[in-house]
Structure formats: structure tokens, C-alpha cells
mmCIF file of C-alpha atoms in Angstrom:
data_model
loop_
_atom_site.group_PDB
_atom_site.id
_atom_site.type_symbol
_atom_site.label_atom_id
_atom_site.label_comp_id
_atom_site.label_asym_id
_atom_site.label_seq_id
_atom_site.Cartn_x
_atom_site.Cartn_y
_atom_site.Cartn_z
ATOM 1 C CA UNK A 1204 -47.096 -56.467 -1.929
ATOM 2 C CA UNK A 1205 -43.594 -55.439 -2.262
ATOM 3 C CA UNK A 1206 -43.075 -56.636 -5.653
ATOM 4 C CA UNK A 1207 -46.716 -55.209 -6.636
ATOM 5 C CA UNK A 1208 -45.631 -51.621 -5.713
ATOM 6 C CA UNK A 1209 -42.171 -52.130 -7.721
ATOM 7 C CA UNK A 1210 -44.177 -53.142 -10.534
ATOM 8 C CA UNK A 1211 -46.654 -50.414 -10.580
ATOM 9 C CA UNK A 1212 -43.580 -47.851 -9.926
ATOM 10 C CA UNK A 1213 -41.650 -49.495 -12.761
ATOM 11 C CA UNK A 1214 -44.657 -49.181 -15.077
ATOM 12 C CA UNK A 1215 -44.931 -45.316 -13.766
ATOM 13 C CA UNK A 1216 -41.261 -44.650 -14.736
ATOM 14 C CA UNK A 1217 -41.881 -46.514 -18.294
ATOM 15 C CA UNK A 1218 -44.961 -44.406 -18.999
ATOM 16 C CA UNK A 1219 -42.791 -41.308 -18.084
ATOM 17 C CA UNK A 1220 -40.134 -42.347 -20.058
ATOM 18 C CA UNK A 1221 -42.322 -42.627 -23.135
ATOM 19 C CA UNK A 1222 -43.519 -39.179 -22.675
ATOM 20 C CA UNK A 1223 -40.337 -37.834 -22.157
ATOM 21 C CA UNK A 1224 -39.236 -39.698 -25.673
ATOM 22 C CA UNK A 1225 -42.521 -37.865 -27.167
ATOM 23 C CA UNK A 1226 -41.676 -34.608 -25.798
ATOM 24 C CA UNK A 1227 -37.841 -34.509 -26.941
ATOM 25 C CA UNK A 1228 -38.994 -35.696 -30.451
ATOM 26 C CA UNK A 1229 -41.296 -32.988 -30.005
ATOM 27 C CA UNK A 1230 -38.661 -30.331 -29.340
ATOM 28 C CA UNK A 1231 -36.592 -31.989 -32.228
ATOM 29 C CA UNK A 1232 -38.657 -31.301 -35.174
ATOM 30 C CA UNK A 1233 -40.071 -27.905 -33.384
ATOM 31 C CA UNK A 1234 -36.270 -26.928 -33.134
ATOM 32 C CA UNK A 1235 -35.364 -28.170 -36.796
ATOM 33 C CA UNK A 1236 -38.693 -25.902 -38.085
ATOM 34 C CA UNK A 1237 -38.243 -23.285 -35.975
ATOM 35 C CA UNK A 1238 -34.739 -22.617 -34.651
ATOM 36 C CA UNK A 1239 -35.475 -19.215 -33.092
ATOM 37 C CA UNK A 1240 -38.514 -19.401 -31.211
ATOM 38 C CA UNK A 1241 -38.241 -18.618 -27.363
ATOM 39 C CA UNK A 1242 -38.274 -20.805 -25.210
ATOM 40 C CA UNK A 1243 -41.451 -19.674 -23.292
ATOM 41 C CA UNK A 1244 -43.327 -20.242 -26.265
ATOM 42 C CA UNK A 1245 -42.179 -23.920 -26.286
ATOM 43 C CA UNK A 1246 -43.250 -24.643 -22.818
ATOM 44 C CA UNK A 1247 -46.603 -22.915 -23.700
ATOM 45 C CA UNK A 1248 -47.276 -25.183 -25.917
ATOM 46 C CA UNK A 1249 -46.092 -28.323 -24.453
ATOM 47 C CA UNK A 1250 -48.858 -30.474 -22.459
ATOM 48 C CA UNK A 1251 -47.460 -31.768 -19.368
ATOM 49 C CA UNK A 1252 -49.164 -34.707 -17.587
ATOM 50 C CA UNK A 1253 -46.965 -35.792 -14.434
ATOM 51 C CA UNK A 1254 -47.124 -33.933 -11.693
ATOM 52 C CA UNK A 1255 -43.131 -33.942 -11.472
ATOM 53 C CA UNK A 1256 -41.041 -31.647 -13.561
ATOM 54 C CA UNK A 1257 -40.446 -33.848 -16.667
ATOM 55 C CA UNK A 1258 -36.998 -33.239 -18.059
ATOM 56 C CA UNK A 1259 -38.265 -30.676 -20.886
ATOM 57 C CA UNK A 1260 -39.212 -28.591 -17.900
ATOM 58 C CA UNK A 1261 -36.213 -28.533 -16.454
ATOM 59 C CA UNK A 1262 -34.000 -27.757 -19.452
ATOM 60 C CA UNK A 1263 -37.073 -25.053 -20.281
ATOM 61 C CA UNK A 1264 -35.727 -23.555 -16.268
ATOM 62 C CA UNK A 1265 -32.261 -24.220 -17.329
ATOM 63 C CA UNK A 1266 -32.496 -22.260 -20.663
ATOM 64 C CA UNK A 1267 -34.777 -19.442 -18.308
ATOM 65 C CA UNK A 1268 -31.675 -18.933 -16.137
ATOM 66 C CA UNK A 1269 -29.324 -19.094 -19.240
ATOM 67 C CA UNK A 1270 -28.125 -15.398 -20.148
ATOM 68 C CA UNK A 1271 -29.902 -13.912 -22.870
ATOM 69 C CA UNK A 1272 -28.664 -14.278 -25.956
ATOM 70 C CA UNK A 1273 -27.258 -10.984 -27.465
ATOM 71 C CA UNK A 1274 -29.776 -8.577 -28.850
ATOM 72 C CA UNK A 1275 -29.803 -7.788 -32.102
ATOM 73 C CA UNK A 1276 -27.766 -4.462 -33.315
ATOM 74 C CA UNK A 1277 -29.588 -1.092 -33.076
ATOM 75 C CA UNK A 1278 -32.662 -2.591 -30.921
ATOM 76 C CA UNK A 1279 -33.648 -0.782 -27.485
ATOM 77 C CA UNK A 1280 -31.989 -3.849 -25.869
ATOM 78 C CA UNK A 1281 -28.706 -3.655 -27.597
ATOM 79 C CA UNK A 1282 -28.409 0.153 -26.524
ATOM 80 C CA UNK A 1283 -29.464 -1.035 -23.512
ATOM 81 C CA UNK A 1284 -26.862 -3.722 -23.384
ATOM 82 C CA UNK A 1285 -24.468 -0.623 -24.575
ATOM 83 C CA UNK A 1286 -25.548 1.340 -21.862
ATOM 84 C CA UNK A 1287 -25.320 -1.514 -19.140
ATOM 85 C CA UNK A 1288 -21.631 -2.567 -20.536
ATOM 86 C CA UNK A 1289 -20.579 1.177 -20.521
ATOM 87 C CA UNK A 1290 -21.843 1.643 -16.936
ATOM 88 C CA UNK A 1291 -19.840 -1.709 -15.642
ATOM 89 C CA UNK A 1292 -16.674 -0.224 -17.534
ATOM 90 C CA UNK A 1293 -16.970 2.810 -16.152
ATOM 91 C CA UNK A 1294 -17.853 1.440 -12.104
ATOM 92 C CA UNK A 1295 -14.349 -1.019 -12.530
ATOM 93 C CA UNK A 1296 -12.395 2.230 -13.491
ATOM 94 C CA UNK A 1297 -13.792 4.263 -10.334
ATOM 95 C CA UNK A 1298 -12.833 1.273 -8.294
ATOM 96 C CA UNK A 1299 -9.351 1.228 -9.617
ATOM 97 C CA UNK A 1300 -9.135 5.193 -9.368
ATOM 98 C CA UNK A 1301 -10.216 4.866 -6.184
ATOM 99 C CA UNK A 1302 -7.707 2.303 -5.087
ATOM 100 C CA UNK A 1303 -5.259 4.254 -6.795
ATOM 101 C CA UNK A 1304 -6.538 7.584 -4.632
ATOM 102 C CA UNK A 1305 -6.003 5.554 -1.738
ATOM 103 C CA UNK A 1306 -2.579 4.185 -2.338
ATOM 104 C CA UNK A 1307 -1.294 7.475 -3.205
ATOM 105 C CA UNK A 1308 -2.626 9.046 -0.244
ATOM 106 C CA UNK A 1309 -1.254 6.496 2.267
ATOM 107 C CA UNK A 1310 2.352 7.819 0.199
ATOM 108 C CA UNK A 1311 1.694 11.027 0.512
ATOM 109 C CA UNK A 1312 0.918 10.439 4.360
ATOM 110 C CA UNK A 1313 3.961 8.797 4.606
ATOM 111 C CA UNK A 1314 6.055 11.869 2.412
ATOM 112 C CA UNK A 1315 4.709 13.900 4.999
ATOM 113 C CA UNK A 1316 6.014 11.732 7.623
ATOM 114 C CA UNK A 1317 9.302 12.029 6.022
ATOM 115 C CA UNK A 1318 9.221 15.609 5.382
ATOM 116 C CA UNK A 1319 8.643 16.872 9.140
ATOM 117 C CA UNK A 1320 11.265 14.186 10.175
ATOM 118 C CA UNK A 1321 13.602 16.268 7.982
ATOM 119 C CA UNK A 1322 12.439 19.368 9.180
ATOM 120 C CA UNK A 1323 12.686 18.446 12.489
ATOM 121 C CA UNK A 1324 16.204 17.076 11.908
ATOM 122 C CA UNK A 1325 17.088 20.333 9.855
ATOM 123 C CA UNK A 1326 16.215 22.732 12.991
ATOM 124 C CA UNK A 1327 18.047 20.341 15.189
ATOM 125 C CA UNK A 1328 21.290 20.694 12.716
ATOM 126 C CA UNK A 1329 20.841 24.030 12.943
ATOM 127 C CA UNK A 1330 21.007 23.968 16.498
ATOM 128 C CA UNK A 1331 23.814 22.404 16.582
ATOM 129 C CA UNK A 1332 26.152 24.409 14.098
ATOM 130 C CA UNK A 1333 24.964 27.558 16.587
ATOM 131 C CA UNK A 1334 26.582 25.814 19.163
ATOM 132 C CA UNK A 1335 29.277 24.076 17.302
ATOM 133 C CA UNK A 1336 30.135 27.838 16.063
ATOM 134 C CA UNK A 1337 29.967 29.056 19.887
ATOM 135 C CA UNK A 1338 32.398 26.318 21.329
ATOM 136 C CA UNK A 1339 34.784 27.125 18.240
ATOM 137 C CA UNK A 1340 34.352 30.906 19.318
ATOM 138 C CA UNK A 1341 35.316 30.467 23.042
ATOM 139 C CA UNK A 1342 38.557 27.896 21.468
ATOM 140 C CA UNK A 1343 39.564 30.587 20.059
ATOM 141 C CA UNK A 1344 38.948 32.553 22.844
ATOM 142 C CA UNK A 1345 40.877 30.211 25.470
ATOM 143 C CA UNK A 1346 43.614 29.661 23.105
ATOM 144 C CA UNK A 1347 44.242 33.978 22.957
ATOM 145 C CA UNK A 1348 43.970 33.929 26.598
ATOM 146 C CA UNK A 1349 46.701 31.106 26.814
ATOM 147 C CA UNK A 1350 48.869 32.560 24.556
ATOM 148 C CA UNK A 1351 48.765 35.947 26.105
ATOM 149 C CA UNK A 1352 49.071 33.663 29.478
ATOM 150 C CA UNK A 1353 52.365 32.077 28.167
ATOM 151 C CA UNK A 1354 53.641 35.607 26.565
ATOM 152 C CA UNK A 1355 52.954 36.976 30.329
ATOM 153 C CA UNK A 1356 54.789 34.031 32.078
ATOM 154 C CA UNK A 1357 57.682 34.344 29.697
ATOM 155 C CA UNK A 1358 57.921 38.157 29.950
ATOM 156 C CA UNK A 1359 57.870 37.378 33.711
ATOM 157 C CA UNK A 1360 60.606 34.507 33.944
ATOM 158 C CA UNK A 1361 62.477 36.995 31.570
ATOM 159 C CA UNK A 1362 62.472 39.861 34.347
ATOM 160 C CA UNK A 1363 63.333 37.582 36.979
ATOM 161 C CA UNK A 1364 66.324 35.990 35.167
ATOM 162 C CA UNK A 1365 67.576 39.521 34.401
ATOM 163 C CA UNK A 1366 67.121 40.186 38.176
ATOM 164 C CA UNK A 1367 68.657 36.748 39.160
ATOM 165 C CA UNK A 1368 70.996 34.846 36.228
ATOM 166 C CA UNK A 1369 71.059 32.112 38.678
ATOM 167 C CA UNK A 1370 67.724 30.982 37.386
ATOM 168 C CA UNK A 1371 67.300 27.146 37.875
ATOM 169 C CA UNK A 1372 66.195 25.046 34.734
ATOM 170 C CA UNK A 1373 63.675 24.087 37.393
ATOM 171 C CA UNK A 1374 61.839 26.846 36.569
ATOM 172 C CA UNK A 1375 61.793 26.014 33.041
ATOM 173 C CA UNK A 1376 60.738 22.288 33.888
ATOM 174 C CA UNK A 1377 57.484 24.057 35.620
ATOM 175 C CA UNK A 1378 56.903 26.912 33.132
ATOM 176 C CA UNK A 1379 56.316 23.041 31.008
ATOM 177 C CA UNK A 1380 53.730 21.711 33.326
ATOM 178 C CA UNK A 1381 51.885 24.982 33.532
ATOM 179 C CA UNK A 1382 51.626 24.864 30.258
ATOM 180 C CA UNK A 1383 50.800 21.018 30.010
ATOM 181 C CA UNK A 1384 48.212 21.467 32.659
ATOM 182 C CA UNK A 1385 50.055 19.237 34.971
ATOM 183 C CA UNK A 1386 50.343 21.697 37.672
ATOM 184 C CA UNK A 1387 48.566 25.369 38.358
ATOM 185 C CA UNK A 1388 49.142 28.818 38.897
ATOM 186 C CA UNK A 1389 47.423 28.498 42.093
ATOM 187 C CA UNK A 1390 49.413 26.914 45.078
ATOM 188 C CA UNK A 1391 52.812 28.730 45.147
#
């Protein structure tokens, strides 16, 4: 039984065979005769017996799923085509303008950034020149008060040397440390 249903299924692919020999010599000569007939008017025409696609039906699906070919110049489908191309140009440049909007928004978010860091930065400069200029005022300020400290103290070791010319260079020696900070007017 085995070899009986080999044999019959042998015989069924030999019969197919031969009819798919018939039908590509049948596409031959149609495509030799008439090169630009559709393709749905070839499967139209075409008797098909087995109940599985033969192989002209599936290069008939094939050619179905193929792209068109290009329509003739000045037809409804070449504008068409025009149209369509025109439209998919101008969608791919409003994707890279809007990628472009985008990146130069995330730089001018980050300018921005930048620009209130400097701000802030610039107020806190000024801030600190104020007080730069205050400390140099009151420098200037201590300094006059230890020069008129130090034209006082001489003016007084002056009156007492007049009053006593046995002044000790002692004196002097501590009129040095006043001066040096490394003693005070308080604690005589």
C-alpha cells in the first residue's frame, strides 16, 4: 500500500509538472506577443486545474505585490506619483526641521542656563566689590587713625623728654611694640 500511494503521488506531481511546463510555455509566447499586458489579465485567462497554487499563480501574487511600474508621463497617476513623491519630500524635511527645532531648543535651554549662572555670578561680583570697596575704606580709615595715633604718641614722648632728658631708650623700645602690636595702650 505504501508503494501504491507513492506511485499515485508521483504520478500527481508528474501530471502537475506537465501543466506547469504548459502554462510557462504559455506565458512565453503570451509574453513574446504581448510584452505589456497586466498581469491580471494573464491570470484571467489562464485555466487552473489543481487545487494548489501552481507556480504561475504564485509568480502572478509575486508580480501583484511587486511595485507598480512607473506611470507613464502626464497621466493622472504620474501627477499622482508627483504629488505622493512631493508629499514624502516634504514630511522628511518637517521631520528634520523638527529635530532641528528640538536640538536648538535644548541649546537655547541650556544658554539660558548659562546666562542666569552669569547673572547670578555678576550680582554676586558686585557684591563683593561693595564690600571689597568698604574694607579698603575703613584701611584707610585705621591707617589715619594710626598715624594720627603715632603723631600723638610722638608729640607725647616729645613733651615728656623736654620735661625729663633722662628719657630711657626703654621707652623707645615700647613706643616699637605699640606700634608692632606686641603690647597695648591699655595696662600701664
Amino acid at each position: 500500500m505504501a508503494a501504491t500511494s507513492s506511485t499515485s503521488r508521483r504520478a500527481r506531481l508528474e501530471e502537475e509538472l506537465g501543466l506547469l511546463q504548459l502554462d510557462v510555455a504559455s506565458l512565453c509566447s503570451k509574453l513574446q506577443r504581448q510584452p505589456f499586458q497586466a498581469p491580471d489579465e494573464d491570470a484571467a485567462q489562464l485555466s487552473i486545474k489543481s487545487t494548489e497554487p501552481s507556480a504561475t499563480e504564485r509568480a502572478i501574487a509575486l508580480l501583484e505585490r511587486a511595485p507598480p511600474p512607473p506611470p507613464r508621463a502626464g497621466s493622472a497617476a504620474g501627477r499622482l506619483a508627483r504629488l505622493q513623491r512631493a508629499l514624502d519630500e516634504m514630511t522628511r524635511r518637517r521631520d528634520e526641521q523638527a529635530c532641528e527645532v528640538r536640538r536648538l531648543r535644548h541649546e537655547l535651554d541650556k544658554a539660558k542656563g548659562r546666562h542666569d549662572r552669569y547673572a547670578e555670578l555678576k550680582e554676586a561680583h558686585a557684591a563683593l566689590q561693595e564690600d571689597y570697596s568698604s574694607l579698603q575704606a575703613s584701611l584707610e580709615a585705621s591707617e589715619r587713625i594710626r598715624a594720627k595715633q603715632r603723631d600723638l604718641l610722638r608729640s607725647l614722648q616729645g613733651d615728656e623728654s623736654v620735661a625729663d632728658d633722662d628719657a630711657s631708650p626703654l621707652e623707645d623700645d615700647r613706643y616699637e611694640r605699640l606700634m608692632t602690636g606686641e603690647e597695648s595702650f591699655i595696662g600701664d
